[in-house]
Every structure is written in structure tokens, then in C-alpha cells.
PDB file of C-alpha atoms and ligand atoms in Angstrom:
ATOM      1  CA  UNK A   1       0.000   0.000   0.000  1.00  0.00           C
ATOM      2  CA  UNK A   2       1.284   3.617  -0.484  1.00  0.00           C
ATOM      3  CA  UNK A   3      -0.536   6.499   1.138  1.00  0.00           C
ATOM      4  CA  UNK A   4       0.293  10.266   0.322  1.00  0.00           C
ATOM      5  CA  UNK A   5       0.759  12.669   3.248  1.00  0.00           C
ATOM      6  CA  UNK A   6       1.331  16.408   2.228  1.00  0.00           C
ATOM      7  CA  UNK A   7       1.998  19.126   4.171  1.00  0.00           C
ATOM      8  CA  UNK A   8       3.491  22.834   3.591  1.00  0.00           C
ATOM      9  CA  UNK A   9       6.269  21.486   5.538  1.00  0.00           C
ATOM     10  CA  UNK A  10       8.158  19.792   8.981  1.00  0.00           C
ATOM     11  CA  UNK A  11       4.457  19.901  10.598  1.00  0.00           C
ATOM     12  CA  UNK A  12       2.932  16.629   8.661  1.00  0.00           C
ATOM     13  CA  UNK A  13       6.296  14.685  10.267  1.00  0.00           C
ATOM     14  CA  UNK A  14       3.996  14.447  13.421  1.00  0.00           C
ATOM     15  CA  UNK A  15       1.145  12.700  11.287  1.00  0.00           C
ATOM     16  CA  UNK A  16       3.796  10.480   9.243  1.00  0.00           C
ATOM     17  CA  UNK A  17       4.849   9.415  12.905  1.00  0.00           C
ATOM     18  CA  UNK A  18       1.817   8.154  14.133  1.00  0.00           C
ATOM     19  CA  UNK A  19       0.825   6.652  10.923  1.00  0.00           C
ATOM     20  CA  UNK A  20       4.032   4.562  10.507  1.00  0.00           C
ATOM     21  CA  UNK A  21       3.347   2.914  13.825  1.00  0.00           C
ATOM     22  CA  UNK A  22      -0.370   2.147  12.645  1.00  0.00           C
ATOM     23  CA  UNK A  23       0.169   1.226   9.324  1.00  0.00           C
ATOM     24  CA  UNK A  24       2.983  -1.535   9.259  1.00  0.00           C
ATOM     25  CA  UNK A  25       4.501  -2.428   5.510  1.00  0.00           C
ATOM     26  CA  UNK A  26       3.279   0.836   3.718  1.00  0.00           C
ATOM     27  CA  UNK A  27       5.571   2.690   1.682  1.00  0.00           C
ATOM     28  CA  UNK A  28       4.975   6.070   2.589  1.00  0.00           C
ATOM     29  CA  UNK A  29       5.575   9.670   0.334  1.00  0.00           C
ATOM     30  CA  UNK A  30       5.921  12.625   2.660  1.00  0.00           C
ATOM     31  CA  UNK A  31       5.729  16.000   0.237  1.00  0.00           C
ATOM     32  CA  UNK A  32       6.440  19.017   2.101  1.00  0.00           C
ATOM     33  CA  UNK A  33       5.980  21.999  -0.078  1.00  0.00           C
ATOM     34  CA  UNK A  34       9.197  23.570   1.244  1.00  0.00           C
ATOM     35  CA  UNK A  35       8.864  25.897  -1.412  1.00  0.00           C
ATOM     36  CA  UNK A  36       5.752  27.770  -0.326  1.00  0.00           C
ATOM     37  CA  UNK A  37       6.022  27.538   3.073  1.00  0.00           C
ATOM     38  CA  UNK A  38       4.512  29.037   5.364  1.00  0.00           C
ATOM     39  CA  UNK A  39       0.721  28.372   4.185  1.00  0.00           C
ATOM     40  CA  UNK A  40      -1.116  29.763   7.160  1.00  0.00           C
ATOM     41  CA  UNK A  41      -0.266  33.580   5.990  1.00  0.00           C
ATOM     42  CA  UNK A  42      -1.039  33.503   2.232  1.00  0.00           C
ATOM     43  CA  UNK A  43      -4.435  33.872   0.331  1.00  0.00           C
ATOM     44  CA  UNK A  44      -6.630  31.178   0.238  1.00  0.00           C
ATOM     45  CA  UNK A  45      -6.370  31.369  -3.893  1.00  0.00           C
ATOM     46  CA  UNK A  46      -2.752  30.700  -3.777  1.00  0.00           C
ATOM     47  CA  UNK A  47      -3.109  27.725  -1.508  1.00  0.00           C
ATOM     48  CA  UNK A  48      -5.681  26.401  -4.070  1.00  0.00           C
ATOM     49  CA  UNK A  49      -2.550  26.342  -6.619  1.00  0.00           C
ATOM     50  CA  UNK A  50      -0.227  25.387  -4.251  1.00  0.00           C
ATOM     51  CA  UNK A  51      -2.544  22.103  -2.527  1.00  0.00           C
ATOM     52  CA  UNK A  52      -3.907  21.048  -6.426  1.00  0.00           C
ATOM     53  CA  UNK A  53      -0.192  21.043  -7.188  1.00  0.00           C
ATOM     54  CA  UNK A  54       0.955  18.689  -4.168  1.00  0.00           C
ATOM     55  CA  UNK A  55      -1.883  16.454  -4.795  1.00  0.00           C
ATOM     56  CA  UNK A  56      -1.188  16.005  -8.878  1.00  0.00           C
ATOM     57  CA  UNK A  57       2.164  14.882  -7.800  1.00  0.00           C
ATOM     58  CA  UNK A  58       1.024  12.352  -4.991  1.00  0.00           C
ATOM     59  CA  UNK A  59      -1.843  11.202  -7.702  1.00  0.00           C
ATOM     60  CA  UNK A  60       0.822  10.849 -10.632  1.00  0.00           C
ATOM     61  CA  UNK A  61       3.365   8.736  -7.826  1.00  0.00           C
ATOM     62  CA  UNK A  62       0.345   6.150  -8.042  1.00  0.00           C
ATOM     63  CA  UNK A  63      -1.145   6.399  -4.035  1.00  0.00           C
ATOM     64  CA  UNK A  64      -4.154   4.367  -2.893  1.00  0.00           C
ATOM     65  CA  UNK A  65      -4.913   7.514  -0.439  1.00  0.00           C
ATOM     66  CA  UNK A  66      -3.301  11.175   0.470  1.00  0.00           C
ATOM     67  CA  UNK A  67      -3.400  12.525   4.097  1.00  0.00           C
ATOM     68  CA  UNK A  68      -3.424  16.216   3.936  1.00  0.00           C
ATOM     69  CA  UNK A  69      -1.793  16.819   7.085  1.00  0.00           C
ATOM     70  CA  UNK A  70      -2.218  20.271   7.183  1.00  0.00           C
ATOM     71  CA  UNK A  71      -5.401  22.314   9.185  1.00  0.00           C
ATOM     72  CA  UNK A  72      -4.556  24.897   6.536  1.00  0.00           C
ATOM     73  CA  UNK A  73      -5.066  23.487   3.655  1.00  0.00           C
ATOM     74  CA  UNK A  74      -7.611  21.343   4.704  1.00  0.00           C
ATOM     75  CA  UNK A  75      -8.993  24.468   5.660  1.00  0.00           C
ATOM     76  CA  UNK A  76      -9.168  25.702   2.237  1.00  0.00           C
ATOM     77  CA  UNK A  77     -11.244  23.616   0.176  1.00  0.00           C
ATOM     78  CA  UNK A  78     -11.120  19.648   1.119  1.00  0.00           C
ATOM     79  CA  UNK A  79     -14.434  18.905  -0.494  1.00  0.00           C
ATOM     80  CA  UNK A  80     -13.544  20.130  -3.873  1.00  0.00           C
ATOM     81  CA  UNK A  81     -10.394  18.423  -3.670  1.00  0.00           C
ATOM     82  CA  UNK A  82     -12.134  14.835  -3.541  1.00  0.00           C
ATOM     83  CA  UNK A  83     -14.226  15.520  -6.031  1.00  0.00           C
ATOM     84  CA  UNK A  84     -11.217  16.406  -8.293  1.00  0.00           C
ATOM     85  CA  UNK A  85      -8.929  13.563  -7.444  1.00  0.00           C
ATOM     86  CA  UNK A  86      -9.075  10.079  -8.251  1.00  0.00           C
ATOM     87  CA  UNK A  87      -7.863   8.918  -4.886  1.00  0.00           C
ATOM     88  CA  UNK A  88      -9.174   8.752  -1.514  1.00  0.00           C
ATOM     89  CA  UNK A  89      -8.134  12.606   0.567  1.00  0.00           C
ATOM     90  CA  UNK A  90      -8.251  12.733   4.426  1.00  0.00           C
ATOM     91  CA  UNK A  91      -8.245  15.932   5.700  1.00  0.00           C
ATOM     92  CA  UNK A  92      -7.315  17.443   8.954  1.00  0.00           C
ATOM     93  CA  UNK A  93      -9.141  20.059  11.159  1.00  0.00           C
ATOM     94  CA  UNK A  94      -8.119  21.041  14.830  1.00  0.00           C
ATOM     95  CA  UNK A  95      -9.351  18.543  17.211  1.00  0.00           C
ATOM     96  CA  UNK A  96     -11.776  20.544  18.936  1.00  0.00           C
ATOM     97  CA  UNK A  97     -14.703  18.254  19.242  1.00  0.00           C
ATOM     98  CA  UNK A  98     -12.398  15.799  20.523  1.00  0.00           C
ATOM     99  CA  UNK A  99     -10.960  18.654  23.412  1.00  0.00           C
ATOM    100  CA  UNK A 100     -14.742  19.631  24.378  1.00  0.00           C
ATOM    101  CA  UNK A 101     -15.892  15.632  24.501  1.00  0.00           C
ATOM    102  CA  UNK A 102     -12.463  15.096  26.918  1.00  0.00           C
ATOM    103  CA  UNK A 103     -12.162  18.220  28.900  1.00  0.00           C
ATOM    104  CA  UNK A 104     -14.878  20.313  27.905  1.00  0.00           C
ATOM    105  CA  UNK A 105     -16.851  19.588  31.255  1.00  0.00           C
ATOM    106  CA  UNK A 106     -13.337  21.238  33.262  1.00  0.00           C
ATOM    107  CA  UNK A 107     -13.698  24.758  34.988  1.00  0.00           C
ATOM    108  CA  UNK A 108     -10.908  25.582  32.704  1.00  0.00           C
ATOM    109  CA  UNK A 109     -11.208  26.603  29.434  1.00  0.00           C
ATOM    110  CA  UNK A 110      -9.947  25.793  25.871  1.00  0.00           C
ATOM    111  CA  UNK A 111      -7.647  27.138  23.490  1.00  0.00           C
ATOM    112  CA  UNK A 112      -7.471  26.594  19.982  1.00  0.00           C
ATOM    113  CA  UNK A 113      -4.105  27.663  18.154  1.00  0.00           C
ATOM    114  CA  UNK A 114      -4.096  27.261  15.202  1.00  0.00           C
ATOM    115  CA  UNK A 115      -2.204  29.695  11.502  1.00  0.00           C
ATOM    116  CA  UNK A 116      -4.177  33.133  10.582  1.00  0.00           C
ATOM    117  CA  UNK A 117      -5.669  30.856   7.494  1.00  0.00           C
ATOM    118  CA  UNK A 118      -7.307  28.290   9.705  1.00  0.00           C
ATOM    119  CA  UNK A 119      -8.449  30.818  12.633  1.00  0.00           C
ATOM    120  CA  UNK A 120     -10.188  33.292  10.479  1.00  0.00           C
ATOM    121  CA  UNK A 121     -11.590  31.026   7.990  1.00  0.00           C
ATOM    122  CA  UNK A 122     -15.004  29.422   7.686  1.00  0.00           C
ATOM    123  CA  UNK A 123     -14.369  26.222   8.219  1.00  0.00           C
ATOM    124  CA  UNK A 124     -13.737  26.573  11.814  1.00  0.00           C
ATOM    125  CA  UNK A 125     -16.015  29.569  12.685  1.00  0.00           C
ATOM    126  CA  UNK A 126     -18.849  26.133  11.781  1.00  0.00           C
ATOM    127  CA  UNK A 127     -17.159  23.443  13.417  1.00  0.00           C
ATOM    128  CA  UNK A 128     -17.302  25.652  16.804  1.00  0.00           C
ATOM    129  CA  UNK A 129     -20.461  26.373  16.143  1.00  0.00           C
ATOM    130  CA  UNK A 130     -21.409  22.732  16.309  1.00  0.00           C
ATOM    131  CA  UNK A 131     -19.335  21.249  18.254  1.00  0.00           C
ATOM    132  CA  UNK A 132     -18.497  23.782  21.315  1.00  0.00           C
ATOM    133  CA  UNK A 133     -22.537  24.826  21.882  1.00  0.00           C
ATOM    134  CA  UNK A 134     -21.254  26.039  25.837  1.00  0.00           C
ATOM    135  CA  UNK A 135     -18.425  28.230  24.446  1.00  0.00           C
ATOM    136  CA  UNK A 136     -15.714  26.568  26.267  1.00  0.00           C
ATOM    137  CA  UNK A 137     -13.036  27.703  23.556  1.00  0.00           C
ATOM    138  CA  UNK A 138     -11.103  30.921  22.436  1.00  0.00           C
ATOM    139  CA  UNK A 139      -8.717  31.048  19.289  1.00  0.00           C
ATOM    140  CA  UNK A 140      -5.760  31.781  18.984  1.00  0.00           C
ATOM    141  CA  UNK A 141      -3.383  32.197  15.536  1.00  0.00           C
ATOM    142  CA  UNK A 142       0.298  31.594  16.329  1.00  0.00           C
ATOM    143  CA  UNK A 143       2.116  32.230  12.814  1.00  0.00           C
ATOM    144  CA  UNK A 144       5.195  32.595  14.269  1.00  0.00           C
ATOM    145  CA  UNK A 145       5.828  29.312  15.763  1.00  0.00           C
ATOM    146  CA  UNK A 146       5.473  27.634  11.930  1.00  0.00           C
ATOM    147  CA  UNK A 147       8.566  29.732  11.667  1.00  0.00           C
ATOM    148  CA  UNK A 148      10.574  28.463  14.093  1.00  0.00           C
ATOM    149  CA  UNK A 149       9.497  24.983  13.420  1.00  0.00           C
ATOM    150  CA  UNK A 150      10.987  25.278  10.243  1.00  0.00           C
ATOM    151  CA  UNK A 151      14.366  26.412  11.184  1.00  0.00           C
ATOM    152  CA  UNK A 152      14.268  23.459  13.445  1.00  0.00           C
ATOM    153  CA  UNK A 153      14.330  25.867  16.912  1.00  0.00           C
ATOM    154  CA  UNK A 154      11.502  24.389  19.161  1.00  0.00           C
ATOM    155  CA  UNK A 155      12.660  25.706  22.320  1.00  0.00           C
ATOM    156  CA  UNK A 156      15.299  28.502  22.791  1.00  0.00           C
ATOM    157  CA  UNK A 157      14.491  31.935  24.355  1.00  0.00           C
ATOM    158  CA  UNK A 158      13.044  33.371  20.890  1.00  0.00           C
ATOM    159  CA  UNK A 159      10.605  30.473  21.071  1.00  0.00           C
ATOM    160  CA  UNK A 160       9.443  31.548  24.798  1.00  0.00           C
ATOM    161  CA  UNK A 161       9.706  35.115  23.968  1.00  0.00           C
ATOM    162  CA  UNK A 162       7.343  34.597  20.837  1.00  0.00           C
ATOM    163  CA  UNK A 163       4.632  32.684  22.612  1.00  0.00           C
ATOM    164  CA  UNK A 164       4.825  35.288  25.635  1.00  0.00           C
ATOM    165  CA  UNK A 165       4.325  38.191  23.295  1.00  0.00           C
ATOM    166  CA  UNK A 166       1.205  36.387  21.122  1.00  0.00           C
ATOM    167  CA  UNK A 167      -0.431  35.140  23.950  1.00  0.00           C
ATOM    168  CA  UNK A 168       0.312  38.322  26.271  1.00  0.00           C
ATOM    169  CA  UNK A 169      -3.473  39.322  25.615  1.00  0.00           C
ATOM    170  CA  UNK A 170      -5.011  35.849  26.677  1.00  0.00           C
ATOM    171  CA  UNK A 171      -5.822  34.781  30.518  1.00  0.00           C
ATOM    172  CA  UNK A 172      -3.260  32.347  30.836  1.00  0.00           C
ATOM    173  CA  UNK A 173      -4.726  30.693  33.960  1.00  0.00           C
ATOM    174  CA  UNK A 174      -8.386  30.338  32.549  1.00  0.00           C
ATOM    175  CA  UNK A 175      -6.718  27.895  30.468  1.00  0.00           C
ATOM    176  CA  UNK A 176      -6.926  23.954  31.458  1.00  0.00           C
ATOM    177  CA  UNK A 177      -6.526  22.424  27.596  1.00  0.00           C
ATOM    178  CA  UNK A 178      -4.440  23.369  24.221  1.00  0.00           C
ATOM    179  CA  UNK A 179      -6.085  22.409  20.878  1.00  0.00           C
ATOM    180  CA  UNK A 180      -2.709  21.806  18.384  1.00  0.00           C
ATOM    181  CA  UNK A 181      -4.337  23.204  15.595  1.00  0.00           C
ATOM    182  CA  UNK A 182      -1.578  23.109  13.357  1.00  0.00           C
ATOM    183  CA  UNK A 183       0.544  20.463  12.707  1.00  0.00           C
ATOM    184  CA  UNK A 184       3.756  22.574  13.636  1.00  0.00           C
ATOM    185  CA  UNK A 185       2.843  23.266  16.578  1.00  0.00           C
ATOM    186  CA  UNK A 186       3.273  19.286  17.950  1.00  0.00           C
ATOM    187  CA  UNK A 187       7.142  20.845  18.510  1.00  0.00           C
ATOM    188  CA  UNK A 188       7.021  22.865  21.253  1.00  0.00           C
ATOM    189  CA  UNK A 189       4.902  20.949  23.941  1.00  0.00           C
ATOM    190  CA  UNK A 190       7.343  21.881  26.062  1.00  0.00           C
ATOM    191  CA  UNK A 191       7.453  25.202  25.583  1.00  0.00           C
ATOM    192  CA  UNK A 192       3.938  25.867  25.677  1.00  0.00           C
ATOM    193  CA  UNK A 193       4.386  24.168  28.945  1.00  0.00           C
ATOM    194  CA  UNK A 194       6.517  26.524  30.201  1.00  0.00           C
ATOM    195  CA  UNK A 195       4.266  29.472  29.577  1.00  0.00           C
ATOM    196  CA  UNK A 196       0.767  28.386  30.842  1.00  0.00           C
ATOM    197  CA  UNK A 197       1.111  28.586  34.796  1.00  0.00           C
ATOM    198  CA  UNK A 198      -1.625  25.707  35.418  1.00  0.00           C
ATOM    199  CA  UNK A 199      -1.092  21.778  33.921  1.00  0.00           C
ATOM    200  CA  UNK A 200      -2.217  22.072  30.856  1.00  0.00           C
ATOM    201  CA  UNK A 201      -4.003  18.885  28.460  1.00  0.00           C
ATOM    202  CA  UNK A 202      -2.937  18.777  25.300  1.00  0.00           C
ATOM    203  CA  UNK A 203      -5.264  17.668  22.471  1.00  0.00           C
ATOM    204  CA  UNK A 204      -3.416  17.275  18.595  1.00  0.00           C
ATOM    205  CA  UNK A 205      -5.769  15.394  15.953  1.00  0.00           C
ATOM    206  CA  UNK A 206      -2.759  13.302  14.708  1.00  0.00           C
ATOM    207  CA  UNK A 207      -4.210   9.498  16.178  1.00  0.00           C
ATOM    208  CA  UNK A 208      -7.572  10.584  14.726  1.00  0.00           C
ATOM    209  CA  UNK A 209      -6.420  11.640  11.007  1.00  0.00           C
ATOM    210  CA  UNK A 210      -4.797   8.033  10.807  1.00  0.00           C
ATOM    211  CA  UNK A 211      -8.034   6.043  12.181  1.00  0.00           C
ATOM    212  CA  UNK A 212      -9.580   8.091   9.076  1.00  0.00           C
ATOM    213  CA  UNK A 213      -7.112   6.750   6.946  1.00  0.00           C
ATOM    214  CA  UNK A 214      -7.712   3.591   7.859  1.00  0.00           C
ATOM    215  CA  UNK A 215     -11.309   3.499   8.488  1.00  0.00           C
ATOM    216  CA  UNK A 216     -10.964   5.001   4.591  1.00  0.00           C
ATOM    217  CA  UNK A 217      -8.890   2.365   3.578  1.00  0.00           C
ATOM    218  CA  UNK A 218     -10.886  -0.287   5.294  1.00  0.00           C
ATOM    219  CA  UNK A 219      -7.433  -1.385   7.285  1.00  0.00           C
ATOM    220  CA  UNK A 220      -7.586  -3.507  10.209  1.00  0.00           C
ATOM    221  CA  UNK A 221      -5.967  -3.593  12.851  1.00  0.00           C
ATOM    222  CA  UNK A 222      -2.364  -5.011  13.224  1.00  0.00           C
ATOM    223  CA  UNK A 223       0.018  -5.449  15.572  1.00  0.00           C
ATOM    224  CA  UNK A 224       2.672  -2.842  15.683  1.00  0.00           C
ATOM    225  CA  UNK A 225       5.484  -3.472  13.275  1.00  0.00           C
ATOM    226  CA  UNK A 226       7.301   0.155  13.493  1.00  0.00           C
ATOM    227  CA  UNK A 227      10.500  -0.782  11.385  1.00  0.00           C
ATOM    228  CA  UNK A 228       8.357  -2.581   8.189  1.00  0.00           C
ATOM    229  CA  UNK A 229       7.353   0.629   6.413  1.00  0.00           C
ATOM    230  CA  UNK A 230       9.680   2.698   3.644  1.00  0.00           C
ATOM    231  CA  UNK A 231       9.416   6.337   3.155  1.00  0.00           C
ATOM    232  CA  UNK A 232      10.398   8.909   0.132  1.00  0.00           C
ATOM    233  CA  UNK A 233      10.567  12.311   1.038  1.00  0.00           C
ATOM    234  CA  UNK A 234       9.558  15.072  -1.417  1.00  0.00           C
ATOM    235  CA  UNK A 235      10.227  19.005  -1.310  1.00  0.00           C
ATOM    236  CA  UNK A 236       7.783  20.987  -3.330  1.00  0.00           C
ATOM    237  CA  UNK A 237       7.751  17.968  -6.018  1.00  0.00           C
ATOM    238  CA  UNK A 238      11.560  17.749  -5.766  1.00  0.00           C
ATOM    239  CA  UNK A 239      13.937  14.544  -3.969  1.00  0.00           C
ATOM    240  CA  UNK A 240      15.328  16.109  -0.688  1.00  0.00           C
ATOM    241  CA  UNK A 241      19.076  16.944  -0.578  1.00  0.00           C
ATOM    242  CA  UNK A 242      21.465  15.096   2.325  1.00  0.00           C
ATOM    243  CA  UNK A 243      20.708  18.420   4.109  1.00  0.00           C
ATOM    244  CA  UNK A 244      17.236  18.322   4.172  1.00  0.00           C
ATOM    245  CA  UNK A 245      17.305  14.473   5.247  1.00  0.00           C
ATOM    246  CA  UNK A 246      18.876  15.659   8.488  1.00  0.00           C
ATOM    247  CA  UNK A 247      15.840  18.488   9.080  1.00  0.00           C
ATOM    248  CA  UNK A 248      13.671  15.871   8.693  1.00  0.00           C
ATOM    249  CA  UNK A 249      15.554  13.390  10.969  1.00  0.00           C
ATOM    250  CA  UNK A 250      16.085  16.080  14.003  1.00  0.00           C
ATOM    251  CA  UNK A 251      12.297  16.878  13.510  1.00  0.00           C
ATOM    252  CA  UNK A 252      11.288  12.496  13.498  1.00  0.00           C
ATOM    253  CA  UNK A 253      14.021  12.908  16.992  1.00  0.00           C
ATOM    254  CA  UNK A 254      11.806  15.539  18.297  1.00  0.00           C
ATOM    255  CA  UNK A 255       8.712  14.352  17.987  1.00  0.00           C
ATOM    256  CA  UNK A 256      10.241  11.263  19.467  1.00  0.00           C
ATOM    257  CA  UNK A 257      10.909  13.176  22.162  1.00  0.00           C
ATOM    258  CA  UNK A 258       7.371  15.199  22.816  1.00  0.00           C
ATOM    259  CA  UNK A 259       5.232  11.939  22.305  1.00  0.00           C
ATOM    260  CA  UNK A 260       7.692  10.499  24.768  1.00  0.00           C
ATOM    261  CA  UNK A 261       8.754   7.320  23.018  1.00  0.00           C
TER     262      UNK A 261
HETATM  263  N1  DGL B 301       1.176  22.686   9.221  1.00  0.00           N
HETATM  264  C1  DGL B 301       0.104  23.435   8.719  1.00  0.00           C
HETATM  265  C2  DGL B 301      -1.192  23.282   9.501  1.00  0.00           C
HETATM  266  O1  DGL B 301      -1.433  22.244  10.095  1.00  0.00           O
HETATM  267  C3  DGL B 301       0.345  24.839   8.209  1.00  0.00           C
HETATM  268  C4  DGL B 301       1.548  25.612   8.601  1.00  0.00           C
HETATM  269  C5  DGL B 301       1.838  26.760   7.637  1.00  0.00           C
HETATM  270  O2  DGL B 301       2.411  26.461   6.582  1.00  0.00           O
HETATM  271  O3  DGL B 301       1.485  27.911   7.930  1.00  0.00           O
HETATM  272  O4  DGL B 301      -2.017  24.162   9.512  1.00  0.00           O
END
């Protein structure tokens, strides 16, 4: 099997993680569009170009399915998309319904961070609307950290000064839970740790986009077999560089390290 998971770029890594764990002897293609990003600042018309792009290329590399594992671009237009393409497309949208169902009955409320794109658009102005009817969450958009995330910096002083500054207008303490809108933003648990004074739960929808996949793909279950699978990465259509293998590896290490494994 071969599955397709595009992102704009280093965020995805954290849905290719969980999905080589779940989905033993696939051969993976993990296209970053290095390129063009970040996504969550541009128009919504040049994502169009940018995602139909992305997903020609996964569709021409022969996938049974393609993950977009990106809130942003799901954001954009998912619908459209799998009406255009001949493959199966599982999108991703911040896991709020999952943060409400878990925590949603806490004193503390929820934040959803998430890029400018995502925050501001549509798509999750409606899923708030139906899935968070006591108006237990706030948004936030955190550009920045999409940024850092793809210079590889995850927790040095610019990364606690940035989050200080963003979130200088929020409550800190009203919050109990942290939506990871944005699949860059699975990098710097432990920075966002540092910042909000109470424990904070953390709720990312990367476990949920792969039980899509498979429910999509009509996969059962199997046991675990983490070394079985084979990955290509892809920049913006292109093979990476030596260089850009070792970004991806010291992302793989870090996510390693925040999903403590
Ligand atoms: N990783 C993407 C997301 O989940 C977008 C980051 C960006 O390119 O701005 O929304």
C-alpha cells in the first residue's frame, strides 16, 4: 500500500509518525511543499494552486490515499479536492470536538491555536459552532511558531519570547486544555508548557487523522510493526538533498521526544 501525506512542511512529520506505527509495511511519500512555506499567511487562492499542485504529484506517484496533514489546507477547500482527485483525501481540522468531549466539562477553558488561514476562515467559525454549543473555547493564531518549526528551533528563548508576546493578551490561567491546531505546533509541547502557569491537556488530531485513513482504507488492525514501512521524502515535487534528510531526521528525533517514546 502507499498512502500520500502532504503538508506545507516539517508539521505533517507528526502525522507520518503516528501513521508509521499504525500502518505496518506501507511505503509512505511525505511532500512538504518547502517551497511555499509558510501556508497559514497567504491567500486562500494561492493555496488552491499550491494544494492542487501537491496532490497532482502524490496522484501521478500512483497512491491508494493522500493525508493532507495540514489544518490549513484542509482548511481551504477539502471537499472540492475529492471531487477532483481520483484517490481517496483525508483531511485534517483542529481537534476541537475531541478537546470539548475530553475536557470540555473542566472549569478551565480551551484554546485553539491554530495559523491566521485556519483561525479566520469558515471552516472553523462552523465546526465551533457545532461542536463547542457552551463556548468553552477561544482562538488563537500563532504564525510565528510555523517559523521556528521550520528552522528546526523548538525551544530557545526566541521560542518563549514569541509565545509570551502572542499570547500576552489571553488569561493564561483560565486555560486547562491546548487544541494543536496546526501540525507545527506538535514541537514545542514543552514550551507551551513553560508558559501556561496551570497543567495544561494537550489535544493534537494526529491518532484521529490516521483512524480516518484507515477506516478510509478499510485497514484492520495489526500489531505494531514500526520498522516494516519505507518512506520517500519530497520538497515541493523535488527529492530532498542530504541536508534536508537531516531536518527531517532532528524533527522524526523531536517528535520522538514530545510523544515520549
Ligand atoms: N502545518 C500546517 C497546519 O497544520 C500549516 C503551517 C503553515 O504552513 O502555515 O495548519
Amino acid at each position: 500500500m502507499k498512502i500520500g501525506i502532504f503538508d506545507s512542511g516539517m508539521g505533517g512529520l507528526s502525522v507520518l509518525h503516528c501513521a508509521k506505527k499504525m500502518l505496518p509495511e506501507t511505503h509512505f511519500i511525505f511532500y512538504a511543499d518547502e517551497d511555499h512555506v509558510p501556508y497559514g499567511e497567504k491567500s486562500r487562492e494561492e493555496l488552491r494552486g499550491y494544494i492542487t499542485r501537491a496532490l497532482n504529484y502524490l496522484v501521478e506517484r500512483r497512491v491508494d490515499a493522500i493525508v493532507i496533514a495540514c489544518n490549513t489546507a484542509t482548511s481551504i477547500a477539502t471537499p472540492e479536492f475529492r471531487q477532483k482527485f481520483p484517490v481517496p483525501i483525508v483531511g485534517m481540522e483542529p481537534a476541537v470536538k475531541k478537546a470539548v468531549e475530553l475536557y470540555g466539562t473542566e472549569r478551565r477553558r480551551i484554546l485553539v491555536a491554530a495559523t491566521p488561514v485556519t483561525v479566520n476562515g469558515p471552516k472553523l467559525q462552523a465546526l465551533l459552532e457545532r461542536v463547542d454549543a457552551e463556548h468553552d473555547a477561544d482562538t488563537v493564531a500563532l504564525p510565528g511558531l510555523v517559523r521556528l518549526a521550520e528552522r528546526g528551533d523548538f525551544s530557545s528563548a526566541a521560542v518563549s519570547s514569541y509565545l509570551r508576546d502572542a499570547l500576552s493578551s489571553y488569561d493564561l490561567a483560565a486555560y486547562g486544555t491546548l487544541v494543536l491546531g496546526c501540525t507545527h505546533f506538535n514541537y514545542f509541547k514543552e514550551s507551551f508548557k513553560k508558559i501556561f502557569p496551570c497543567p495544561i491537556h494537550f489535544v493534537d488530531g494526529n491518532l484521529g487523522t490516521v483512524q480516518q485513513l484507515k477506516r478510509v482504507l478499510q485497514v484492520e488492525d495489526a500489531t505494531p510493526a514500526p520498522d516494516r514501512h519505507c518512506c520517500d521524502y519530497v520538497f515541493s515535487g523535488r527529492p530532498v538533498s542530504r541536508t534536508a534528510r537531516e531536518r527531517i531526521a532532528a524533527c522524526l528525533r523531536q517528535l520522538d521526544a514530545v510523544f515520549h517514546l
